Coordinates of C-alpha atoms in Angstrom, one line a residue:
Chain A
X1 CA 39.0 33.5 -12.6
X2 CA 37.2 30.5 -11.1
X3 CA 38.7 27.3 -9.8
X4 CA 37.4 23.8 -10.3
X5 CA 38.1 20.7 -8.7
X6 CA 36.8 17.2 -9.5
X7 CA 37.9 15.2 -6.6
X8 CA 37.8 11.6 -7.4
X9 CA 38.8 8.4 -5.4
X10 CA 41.8 7.9 -7.9
X11 CA 42.7 11.5 -8.8
X12 CA 42.0 15.2 -8.4
X13 CA 41.5 17.2 -11.4
X14 CA 41.9 20.7 -10.8
X15 CA 41.5 23.6 -13.5
X16 CA 41.0 27.2 -13.8
X17 CA 39.4 29.6 -16.3
X18 CA 37.1 32.3 -17.0
X19 CA 34.5 30.2 -18.8
X20 CA 33.2 26.6 -18.3
X21 CA 33.9 26.1 -21.9
X22 CA 37.3 27.6 -21.9
X23 CA 39.5 26.1 -18.8
X24 CA 42.8 27.5 -19.6
X25 CA 44.9 25.3 -17.3
X26 CA 44.5 22.1 -15.7
X27 CA 46.5 19.6 -13.3
X28 CA 45.9 15.9 -12.5
X29 CA 46.9 14.8 -8.9
X30 CA 46.7 11.2 -7.8
X31 CA 44.4 10.8 -4.9
X32 CA 46.9 9.7 -1.9
X33 CA 46.2 10.6 1.9
X34 CA 44.1 13.7 2.3
X35 CA 46.7 15.9 3.5
X36 CA 49.3 15.2 1.1
X37 CA 46.6 15.6 -1.8
X38 CA 45.0 18.7 -0.5
X39 CA 48.4 20.4 -0.1
X40 CA 49.0 19.9 -3.7
X41 CA 45.6 21.1 -4.6
X42 CA 46.0 24.2 -2.7
X43 CA 49.5 24.9 -4.1
X44 CA 48.0 24.5 -7.4
X45 CA 45.5 27.2 -7.2
X46 CA 47.8 29.5 -4.9
X47 CA 49.5 30.0 -8.5
X48 CA 46.5 31.2 -9.9
X49 CA 45.2 33.6 -7.3
X50 CA 43.1 35.6 -7.1
X51 CA 40.2 33.4 -7.5
X52 CA 36.7 34.6 -7.2
X53 CA 35.4 31.0 -6.5
X54 CA 36.2 27.5 -6.4
X55 CA 33.8 24.6 -7.2
X56 CA 34.3 21.2 -6.1
X57 CA 32.4 18.1 -7.4
X58 CA 33.5 15.4 -5.2
X59 CA 33.4 11.6 -4.8
X60 CA 31.1 10.6 -1.9
X61 CA 29.0 9.9 -0.1
X62 CA 29.2 13.7 1.0
X63 CA 27.4 16.1 3.1
X64 CA 25.6 18.7 1.0
X65 CA 23.3 20.3 3.6
X66 CA 24.9 23.8 4.3
X67 CA 23.1 23.9 7.6
X68 CA 24.9 20.7 8.7
X69 CA 28.1 21.1 10.9
X70 CA 29.5 18.5 8.5
X71 CA 28.8 20.5 5.7
X72 CA 31.7 20.0 3.2
X73 CA 32.7 16.8 4.5
X74 CA 33.2 13.3 2.9
X75 CA 31.5 11.0 5.1
X76 CA 31.0 7.2 4.9
X77 CA 33.4 6.3 2.2
X78 CA 35.3 3.2 2.3
X79 CA 38.5 4.9 0.8
X80 CA 41.1 4.7 3.4
X81 CA 42.0 8.0 5.1
X82 CA 39.0 9.9 3.6
X83 CA 36.4 8.8 6.0
X84 CA 34.7 11.8 7.8
X85 CA 37.1 14.0 6.3
X86 CA 36.6 17.8 6.1
X87 CA 37.3 18.6 2.4
X88 CA 36.2 22.1 2.5
X89 CA 38.0 23.8 5.7
X90 CA 41.6 23.4 4.2
X91 CA 40.2 25.3 1.2
X92 CA 38.5 28.0 3.2
X93 CA 41.4 28.6 5.2
X94 CA 43.7 28.9 2.5
X95 CA 41.6 31.1 0.2
X96 CA 39.6 33.2 2.9
X97 CA 38.1 35.6 0.1
X98 CA 36.9 33.1 -2.3
X99 CA 33.3 31.5 -2.6
X100 CA 33.3 27.8 -2.3
X101 CA 30.7 25.5 -3.6
X102 CA 30.4 21.6 -2.9
X103 CA 28.6 19.0 -4.5
X104 CA 28.9 15.3 -5.7
X105 CA 30.9 14.5 -8.9
X106 CA 27.8 13.2 -10.5
X107 CA 25.4 16.2 -9.9
X108 CA 28.4 18.2 -11.1
X109 CA 28.6 16.3 -14.3
X110 CA 24.7 16.5 -14.7
X111 CA 25.2 20.3 -14.4
X112 CA 28.0 20.2 -16.9
X113 CA 26.0 18.0 -19.4
X114 CA 22.8 20.0 -19.0
X115 CA 24.6 23.3 -19.6
X116 CA 27.3 22.7 -22.2
X117 CA 27.0 18.9 -23.2
X118 CA 24.4 16.6 -24.1
X119 CA 21.6 18.1 -22.4
X120 CA 21.9 21.8 -23.8
X121 CA 18.4 21.5 -25.8
X122 CA 16.2 19.9 -22.8
X123 CA 15.0 21.0 -19.5
X124 CA 16.1 18.0 -17.3
X125 CA 19.1 15.7 -17.3
X126 CA 19.9 12.4 -15.3
X127 CA 23.6 11.7 -15.4
X128 CA 24.5 8.1 -14.6
X129 CA 28.2 7.1 -14.2
X130 CA 29.1 3.2 -14.3
X131 CA 32.5 2.8 -13.2
X132 CA 34.1 1.4 -9.9
X133 CA 30.7 2.4 -8.3
X134 CA 27.6 3.7 -9.9
X135 CA 25.9 7.0 -9.1
X136 CA 23.5 9.4 -10.4
X137 CA 22.8 13.3 -10.4
X138 CA 19.8 15.1 -11.5
X139 CA 19.6 18.6 -12.7
X140 CA 16.1 20.0 -13.7
X141 CA 15.4 23.6 -14.9
X142 CA 19.2 24.3 -14.3
X143 CA 19.0 23.2 -10.6
X144 CA 20.6 20.2 -9.0
X145 CA 18.0 18.2 -7.2
X146 CA 19.1 17.0 -3.7
X147 CA 17.0 16.1 -1.0
X148 CA 17.6 14.8 2.5
X149 CA 21.2 14.4 1.1
X150 CA 22.3 13.8 -2.3
X151 CA 20.8 10.9 -4.5
X152 CA 22.4 7.5 -4.0
X153 CA 21.2 6.1 -7.3
X154 CA 23.5 3.3 -7.6
X155 CA 21.6 1.7 -5.0
X156 CA 18.4 1.3 -6.6
X157 CA 17.1 -2.1 -6.3
X158 CA 16.8 -4.4 -9.6
X159 CA 15.9 -7.9 -10.1
X160 CA 18.5 -10.5 -10.3
X161 CA 18.6 -12.7 -13.2
X162 CA 18.0 -16.2 -12.7
X163 CA 21.2 -17.2 -14.7
X164 CA 23.6 -14.8 -12.4
X165 CA 24.8 -16.0 -9.2
X166 CA 27.4 -13.4 -8.9
X167 CA 27.6 -12.3 -5.4
X168 CA 26.7 -8.6 -5.1
X169 CA 29.6 -6.2 -4.7
X170 CA 27.6 -4.0 -2.3
X171 CA 28.0 -4.8 1.3
X172 CA 24.5 -3.7 1.9
X173 CA 22.3 -4.9 -0.8
X174 CA 22.2 -8.3 -2.7
X175 CA 20.7 -7.1 -5.6
X176 CA 21.2 -3.1 -6.2
X177 CA 22.5 -1.7 -9.4
X178 CA 25.9 -1.0 -8.2
X179 CA 26.4 -4.6 -6.4
X180 CA 25.5 -6.4 -9.8
X181 CA 26.4 -3.8 -12.7
X182 CA 29.4 -1.7 -11.5
X183 CA 32.8 -2.0 -13.6
X184 CA 34.5 -4.3 -11.2
X185 CA 31.7 -6.9 -11.4
X186 CA 32.8 -7.7 -14.9
X187 CA 36.4 -8.6 -13.7
X188 CA 34.7 -10.2 -10.7
X189 CA 32.4 -12.6 -12.8
X190 CA 35.1 -13.2 -15.5
X191 CA 38.5 -13.2 -13.8
X192 CA 39.7 -10.3 -16.5
X193 CA 38.8 -6.6 -17.1
X194 CA 36.3 -5.3 -19.5
X195 CA 38.9 -3.8 -21.6
X196 CA 39.7 -7.1 -23.0
X197 CA 36.2 -7.9 -24.3
X198 CA 33.3 -6.2 -26.2
X199 CA 29.6 -6.0 -25.7
X200 CA 28.8 -9.0 -27.4
X201 CA 30.2 -11.2 -24.4
X202 CA 27.5 -12.6 -22.4
X203 CA 28.4 -10.7 -19.3
X204 CA 27.1 -7.6 -20.9
X205 CA 23.6 -9.3 -21.2
X206 CA 23.4 -9.1 -17.4
X207 CA 24.8 -5.6 -17.0
X208 CA 22.7 -4.3 -19.8
X209 CA 19.5 -5.8 -18.2
X210 CA 20.2 -4.2 -14.8
X211 CA 21.1 -1.0 -16.3
X212 CA 17.9 -1.2 -18.3
X213 CA 15.7 -2.0 -15.4
X214 CA 17.1 0.9 -13.4
X215 CA 16.6 3.3 -16.2
X216 CA 12.9 2.4 -16.1
X217 CA 12.7 3.0 -12.4
X218 CA 14.5 6.3 -12.8
X219 CA 12.3 7.3 -15.7
X220 CA 8.9 6.8 -13.8
X221 CA 10.2 8.5 -10.7
X222 CA 12.0 11.4 -12.2
X223 CA 10.6 11.7 -15.6
X224 CA 14.0 13.3 -17.0
X225 CA 13.8 14.5 -20.3
X226 CA 17.3 13.0 -21.1
X227 CA 19.5 10.5 -19.5
X228 CA 23.4 10.7 -20.0
X229 CA 25.4 7.6 -19.2
X230 CA 29.1 8.1 -18.6
X231 CA 31.7 6.2 -16.7
X232 CA 34.5 3.7 -17.5
X233 CA 32.3 0.9 -18.1
X234 CA 30.4 2.6 -20.6
X235 CA 33.2 3.0 -22.8
X236 CA 32.7 -0.8 -23.7
X237 CA 31.9 -0.5 -27.6
X238 CA 28.2 -1.5 -28.1
X239 CA 27.2 -1.7 -24.3
X240 CA 25.0 1.8 -24.7
X241 CA 22.9 0.2 -27.5
X242 CA 22.4 -2.9 -25.6
X243 CA 21.3 -0.7 -22.7
X244 CA 18.8 1.3 -24.7
X245 CA 17.3 -2.1 -26.0
X246 CA 16.9 -3.4 -22.5
X247 CA 15.4 -0.3 -21.3
X248 CA 13.0 -0.5 -24.2
X249 CA 12.0 -4.1 -23.5
X250 CA 11.2 -3.2 -19.8
X251 CA 9.3 0.0 -20.4
X252 CA 7.4 -1.7 -23.1
X253 CA 5.9 1.4 -24.5
X254 CA 4.1 2.4 -21.4
X255 CA 5.2 6.1 -21.7
X256 CA 6.1 8.7 -24.5
X257 CA 9.8 8.7 -24.4
X258 CA 11.6 12.0 -25.5
X259 CA 13.8 11.9 -28.7
X260 CA 17.5 11.0 -28.2
X261 CA 16.6 9.8 -24.6
X262 CA 19.8 7.9 -23.6
X263 CA 23.1 9.1 -24.8
X264 CA 26.7 9.5 -24.0
X265 CA 28.1 12.4 -22.1
X266 CA 29.1 15.1 -25.0
X267 CA 31.9 16.4 -22.8
X268 CA 33.3 12.9 -22.2
X269 CA 35.6 12.7 -19.3
X270 CA 35.4 16.7 -18.9
X271 CA 31.7 16.5 -17.7
X272 CA 32.7 16.4 -13.9
X273 CA 35.3 19.4 -14.3
X274 CA 33.1 21.7 -16.3
X275 CA 30.3 20.9 -13.8
X276 CA 32.7 21.7 -11.1
X277 CA 33.6 25.1 -12.5
X278 CA 29.9 25.7 -13.1
X279 CA 29.4 25.1 -9.3
X280 CA 31.8 27.6 -8.6
X281 CA 30.2 30.0 -11.0
X282 CA 26.8 29.7 -9.6
X283 CA 27.9 30.3 -6.0
X284 CA 29.6 33.4 -7.3
X285 CA 26.5 34.5 -9.0
X286 CA 24.3 33.7 -5.7
X287 CA 26.4 35.9 -3.8
Chain B
X1 CA -13.4 32.3 -3.0
X2 CA -11.2 29.5 -4.6
X3 CA -12.7 26.3 -6.0
X4 CA -11.0 22.8 -5.7
X5 CA -11.7 19.7 -7.7
X6 CA -10.3 16.2 -6.9
X7 CA -11.0 14.4 -10.2
X8 CA -11.1 10.6 -9.5
X9 CA -11.9 7.6 -11.5
X10 CA -14.8 6.8 -9.2
X11 CA -15.9 10.2 -7.9
X12 CA -15.3 13.9 -8.4
X13 CA -15.0 16.0 -5.0
X14 CA -15.6 19.7 -5.6
X15 CA -15.1 22.5 -2.8
X16 CA -15.0 26.1 -2.2
X17 CA -13.3 28.1 0.3
X18 CA -11.1 30.9 1.5
X19 CA -8.4 28.8 3.3
X20 CA -7.2 25.1 2.4
X21 CA -7.8 24.4 6.0
X22 CA -11.3 25.7 5.9
X23 CA -13.2 24.3 2.8
X24 CA -16.7 25.7 3.7
X25 CA -18.7 23.8 1.2
X26 CA -18.2 20.6 -0.7
X27 CA -20.1 18.2 -3.1
X28 CA -19.3 14.5 -4.3
X29 CA -20.2 13.8 -7.8
X30 CA -20.0 10.0 -9.0
X31 CA -17.8 9.9 -12.1
X32 CA -20.1 9.0 -15.1
X33 CA -19.4 10.1 -18.6
X34 CA -17.5 13.2 -19.0
X35 CA -20.1 15.5 -20.3
X36 CA -22.8 14.7 -17.5
X37 CA -20.2 14.8 -14.7
X38 CA -18.7 18.2 -15.9
X39 CA -22.0 19.4 -16.2
X40 CA -22.8 18.9 -12.4
X41 CA -19.2 20.2 -11.5
X42 CA -19.9 23.4 -13.3
X43 CA -23.4 23.8 -11.9
X44 CA -22.0 23.6 -8.6
X45 CA -19.1 26.0 -8.9
X46 CA -21.6 28.4 -10.6
X47 CA -23.7 28.5 -7.5
X48 CA -20.3 29.8 -5.7
X49 CA -19.5 32.5 -8.3
X50 CA -17.3 34.6 -8.3
X51 CA -14.3 32.4 -8.1
X52 CA -10.9 33.6 -8.4
X53 CA -9.3 30.3 -9.1
X54 CA -10.1 26.7 -9.5
X55 CA -7.5 24.0 -8.9
X56 CA -7.8 20.6 -10.3
X57 CA -6.1 17.6 -8.9
X58 CA -6.9 14.7 -11.4
X59 CA -6.7 11.2 -11.9
X60 CA -4.2 10.4 -15.0
X61 CA -2.2 10.0 -17.1
X62 CA -2.9 13.6 -17.7
X63 CA -0.9 16.4 -19.7
X64 CA 0.7 18.8 -17.3
X65 CA 3.0 20.7 -19.8
X66 CA 1.5 24.1 -20.2
X67 CA 3.1 24.5 -23.5
X68 CA 1.5 21.4 -24.9
X69 CA -1.4 21.7 -27.1
X70 CA -2.8 18.8 -25.1
X71 CA -2.5 20.6 -21.8
X72 CA -5.4 20.1 -19.3
X73 CA -6.4 16.7 -21.1
X74 CA -6.7 13.2 -19.5
X75 CA -4.8 11.2 -21.9
X76 CA -4.4 7.4 -21.9
X77 CA -6.7 6.3 -19.2
X78 CA -8.4 3.0 -19.6
X79 CA -11.4 4.7 -18.1
X80 CA -14.1 4.5 -20.5
X81 CA -15.3 7.7 -22.3
X82 CA -12.3 9.9 -20.4
X83 CA -9.6 8.8 -22.9
X84 CA -8.0 11.9 -24.4
X85 CA -10.6 14.1 -22.8
X86 CA -10.1 17.9 -22.6
X87 CA -11.0 18.4 -19.1
X88 CA -9.8 22.1 -18.8
X89 CA -11.8 23.5 -21.9
X90 CA -15.2 23.2 -20.3
X91 CA -14.0 24.9 -17.1
X92 CA -12.2 27.9 -19.2
X93 CA -15.5 28.5 -21.0
X94 CA -17.6 28.2 -17.9
X95 CA -15.4 30.6 -15.9
X96 CA -13.8 32.8 -18.4
X97 CA -12.2 35.2 -15.4
X98 CA -11.1 32.4 -13.3
X99 CA -7.6 31.3 -13.0
X100 CA -7.2 27.4 -13.6
X101 CA -4.4 24.9 -12.3
X102 CA -4.1 21.5 -13.2
X103 CA -2.0 18.7 -11.9
X104 CA -2.3 15.1 -10.8
X105 CA -4.2 13.9 -8.0
X106 CA -1.1 12.5 -6.1
X107 CA 1.0 15.6 -6.8
X108 CA -2.2 17.5 -5.3
X109 CA -2.2 15.1 -2.4
X110 CA 1.6 15.6 -2.1
X111 CA 1.1 19.4 -1.7
X112 CA -1.6 19.1 0.7
X113 CA 0.3 17.0 3.1
X114 CA 3.6 19.0 2.7
X115 CA 1.6 22.2 3.2
X116 CA -0.9 21.3 5.9
X117 CA -0.6 17.5 6.8
X118 CA 2.2 15.2 7.7
X119 CA 5.0 17.1 5.9
X120 CA 4.5 20.5 7.5
X121 CA 7.6 20.2 9.4
X122 CA 10.0 18.9 6.4
X123 CA 11.3 20.2 3.2
X124 CA 10.2 17.6 0.9
X125 CA 7.4 14.9 0.8
X126 CA 7.0 11.9 -1.4
X127 CA 3.2 11.0 -1.4
X128 CA 2.3 7.2 -2.4
X129 CA -1.1 6.1 -2.8
X130 CA -1.7 2.4 -2.8
X131 CA -5.5 1.9 -4.1
X132 CA -7.1 0.7 -7.3
X133 CA -3.9 1.9 -8.7
X134 CA -0.4 3.0 -7.4
X135 CA 0.8 6.5 -8.0
X136 CA 3.2 9.0 -6.4
X137 CA 4.0 12.6 -6.5
X138 CA 6.7 14.6 -5.1
X139 CA 6.9 18.2 -3.5
X140 CA 10.4 19.7 -2.5
X141 CA 10.7 23.3 -1.1
X142 CA 7.1 23.9 -2.0
X143 CA 7.3 22.9 -5.5
X144 CA 5.8 19.9 -7.3
X145 CA 8.5 18.1 -9.1
X146 CA 7.2 17.2 -12.6
X147 CA 9.5 16.5 -15.4
X148 CA 9.0 15.4 -19.0
X149 CA 5.4 14.6 -17.8
X150 CA 4.4 14.0 -14.3
X151 CA 6.0 10.8 -12.2
X152 CA 4.5 7.5 -12.9
X153 CA 5.8 5.9 -9.7
X154 CA 3.3 2.9 -9.7
X155 CA 5.4 1.5 -12.5
X156 CA 8.8 1.3 -10.6
X157 CA 10.0 -2.2 -11.1
X158 CA 10.4 -4.7 -8.2
X159 CA 11.7 -8.1 -7.7
X160 CA 8.7 -10.8 -7.9
X161 CA 8.9 -13.0 -4.8
X162 CA 9.7 -16.7 -5.7
X163 CA 6.4 -17.6 -3.9
X164 CA 4.4 -15.4 -5.8
X165 CA 2.9 -16.4 -9.3
X166 CA 0.0 -13.9 -9.4
X167 CA -0.1 -12.5 -12.8
X168 CA 0.7 -8.8 -12.9
X169 CA -2.5 -6.5 -13.2
X170 CA -0.4 -4.1 -15.4
X171 CA -0.7 -5.0 -19.0
X172 CA 2.6 -3.4 -19.6
X173 CA 4.8 -4.7 -16.7
X174 CA 5.2 -8.2 -15.3
X175 CA 6.7 -7.2 -12.2
X176 CA 5.9 -3.3 -11.6
X177 CA 4.7 -2.2 -8.3
X178 CA 1.1 -1.4 -9.4
X179 CA 1.0 -4.8 -11.1
X180 CA 2.0 -6.7 -8.1
X181 CA 0.7 -4.5 -5.1
X182 CA -2.1 -2.5 -6.1
X183 CA -5.5 -2.9 -4.1
X184 CA -7.1 -5.2 -6.7
X185 CA -4.3 -7.8 -6.5
X186 CA -5.6 -8.8 -3.2
X187 CA -9.0 -10.0 -4.3
X188 CA -7.2 -11.1 -7.3
X189 CA -4.9 -13.4 -5.5
X190 CA -7.6 -14.4 -2.6
X191 CA -10.9 -14.1 -4.3
X192 CA -12.1 -11.6 -1.7
X193 CA -11.6 -8.1 -0.6
X194 CA -9.1 -6.8 1.7
X195 CA -11.8 -5.3 3.8
X196 CA -12.2 -9.1 5.1
X197 CA -8.6 -9.5 6.3
X198 CA -6.0 -7.9 8.2
X199 CA -2.3 -7.4 7.9
X200 CA -1.5 -10.8 9.4
X201 CA -2.8 -12.5 6.3
X202 CA 0.2 -14.0 4.3
X203 CA -0.8 -12.0 1.0
X204 CA 0.3 -8.9 2.9
X205 CA 3.7 -10.4 3.2
X206 CA 4.0 -10.0 -0.6
X207 CA 2.4 -6.6 -0.8
X208 CA 4.6 -5.1 2.1
X209 CA 7.7 -6.6 0.4
X210 CA 6.8 -5.0 -2.8
X211 CA 6.3 -1.6 -1.2
X212 CA 9.3 -1.9 0.9
X213 CA 11.5 -2.3 -2.1
X214 CA 9.8 0.5 -4.0
X215 CA 10.3 2.7 -1.2
X216 CA 14.0 1.9 -1.2
X217 CA 14.3 2.8 -4.8
X218 CA 12.5 6.0 -4.5
X219 CA 14.5 7.1 -1.6
X220 CA 17.7 6.5 -3.0
X221 CA 16.6 8.4 -6.4
X222 CA 14.6 11.4 -4.6
X223 CA 16.1 11.4 -1.0
X224 CA 12.6 12.6 0.3
X225 CA 12.6 13.8 4.0
X226 CA 9.3 12.2 4.3
X227 CA 7.1 9.4 2.8
X228 CA 3.4 9.7 3.2
X229 CA 1.5 6.5 1.9
X230 CA -2.2 6.6 1.4
X231 CA -5.0 5.0 -0.5
X232 CA -7.4 2.4 0.2
X233 CA -5.3 -0.5 0.6
X234 CA -3.3 1.3 3.5
X235 CA -6.4 1.4 5.5
X236 CA -5.9 -2.4 6.3
X237 CA -4.7 -2.2 10.0
X238 CA -1.2 -3.2 10.7
X239 CA 0.0 -2.9 6.8
X240 CA 1.9 0.3 7.3
X241 CA 4.1 -1.4 10.0
X242 CA 4.9 -4.3 7.9
X243 CA 5.9 -1.9 5.0
X244 CA 8.2 0.0 7.3
X245 CA 9.8 -3.4 8.3
X246 CA 10.3 -4.5 4.8
X247 CA 11.6 -1.0 3.9
X248 CA 14.2 -1.4 6.7
X249 CA 15.3 -4.8 5.8
X250 CA 16.0 -3.7 2.4
X251 CA 17.7 -0.4 2.8
X252 CA 19.8 -2.4 5.3
X253 CA 21.2 0.6 7.2
X254 CA 22.7 2.0 4.1
X255 CA 21.6 5.6 4.7
X256 CA 20.6 7.9 7.4
X257 CA 16.8 8.1 7.6
X258 CA 14.9 11.1 8.8
X259 CA 12.9 10.5 11.9
X260 CA 9.0 9.7 11.2
X261 CA 10.1 8.7 7.9
X262 CA 7.1 6.5 6.4
X263 CA 3.7 7.6 7.7
X264 CA -0.1 7.9 7.0
X265 CA -1.6 11.1 5.7
X266 CA -2.5 13.3 8.5
X267 CA -5.3 14.9 6.0
X268 CA -6.5 11.3 5.5
X269 CA -8.8 11.3 2.5
X270 CA -8.8 15.1 2.3
X271 CA -5.0 15.3 1.2
X272 CA -6.3 15.3 -2.5
X273 CA -9.1 18.0 -2.1
X274 CA -6.7 20.3 0.1
X275 CA -4.2 20.0 -2.6
X276 CA -6.3 21.0 -5.4
X277 CA -7.3 24.1 -3.4
X278 CA -3.7 24.8 -3.0
X279 CA -3.0 24.4 -6.8
X280 CA -5.6 27.1 -7.5
X281 CA -4.5 29.5 -4.6
X282 CA -0.7 29.0 -6.1
X283 CA -1.9 29.8 -9.6
X284 CA -3.6 32.9 -8.3
X285 CA -0.5 33.9 -6.3
X286 CA 1.9 33.5 -9.5
X287 CA -0.8 35.4 -11.6

């Protein structure tokens, strides 16, 4: 049996199973303070011992360098109580014989979609989530591609539209993708949630424009064979089509694009927990 | 003995040697029509037979997918006579027992700098050339990172400055890096070559701004441990410093940046031919 944790800023999803495609039990734990939350996580997995491995796909930024003293930490998050939090140690202490694997939620989702979702038939998947924040993960030939730390794709720079004077939500960048196109920018611009409107609303001209620009820049840099876009904002009906149109307009035929290039997650909201399971399974295989 | 070809739009550099750091003989052949040029290339290597391998680092776009019928082709280049040219076949025919390896000039340069140049002490190198065109290659853990084709990093999108109304040199994109910051944009803007001016000239405010933006976007996408920037335009004294300043301003402290992050090629103009040799050597080792 392998355990999986999708650690998010709002909720922790925990699951156990023998196969990624057949998670036999799961629980959802609201994200409160680390001690409380992790006590519930540990209590859940204790009921399912023995576990050969636990894979964790976490919100970030996190430390993914195994040679670092801070490996397994959530680092500079603005989420109160979780800054510089050592998420791996309580699990290590509670499950001493269990292999642990730790990576970002979006890298996990990219691995999930690559292995069992919308990227099963291709060699590389860029997974992008557009929700409270914007983040991306890249899997190529079965491997998560981190570098000097994990990608921070939400902070790619885009050109602000001349008709958009919305103040960036990113405290660092006046015109990065997350600052101008994350879910909360819709409510920020309109004073109402994106659930109340559809993609024909003018605000989505801007959102789709920024996403289209970013997808061109990711494309020329990484050359993924497929791009999977999930996250809460992408559930707005019609938005994915608008993003595809903006991408095509900006790329302007410069490169041959693989078929079914930009798509929704086939695993839906299960991309992350599936990926977390796969992280655990991989750690076990490497061991 | 291994052969190396750096195939450029202006010249082909060919060399032979036993070690990448000790290329014992080389020749420079002006790039004319393919038949003429390749006849000289083949004649050169014939003098140095037997060769165990020949590595080719070529201008592009090229086909790098070994499963494609067009592997070894230069594809959609605007260079007259070289469009859809099968560069590998004449070499295969002339040297039937010799391993051949084929990748882009910038991937070659990235591999050269990673192995023997400015990236010897790090795990990943992004190599960017800013010359007649702009192109990039990425090597991580010793491996060239191509995807669905090789990167086309010169076409990353940047935000045009409000004081810059220069028409993009890129026929596809009104505000990609190559269109606004390649070497010929200097002469295009000023009517004189960049050799006559230094980095204090106002035109380099714009060039450095665009390069800084692009380096931020590459950084958040790839997380390289080092960025090496070469190419003719980067020989303008003081320009690299300006690019570093623009990068820091745009990144705005969001990420921890590795030491000596942005630098010039340690191999200088030999990055490409060194990389070509290494491509040949790797092909031999894999065989």
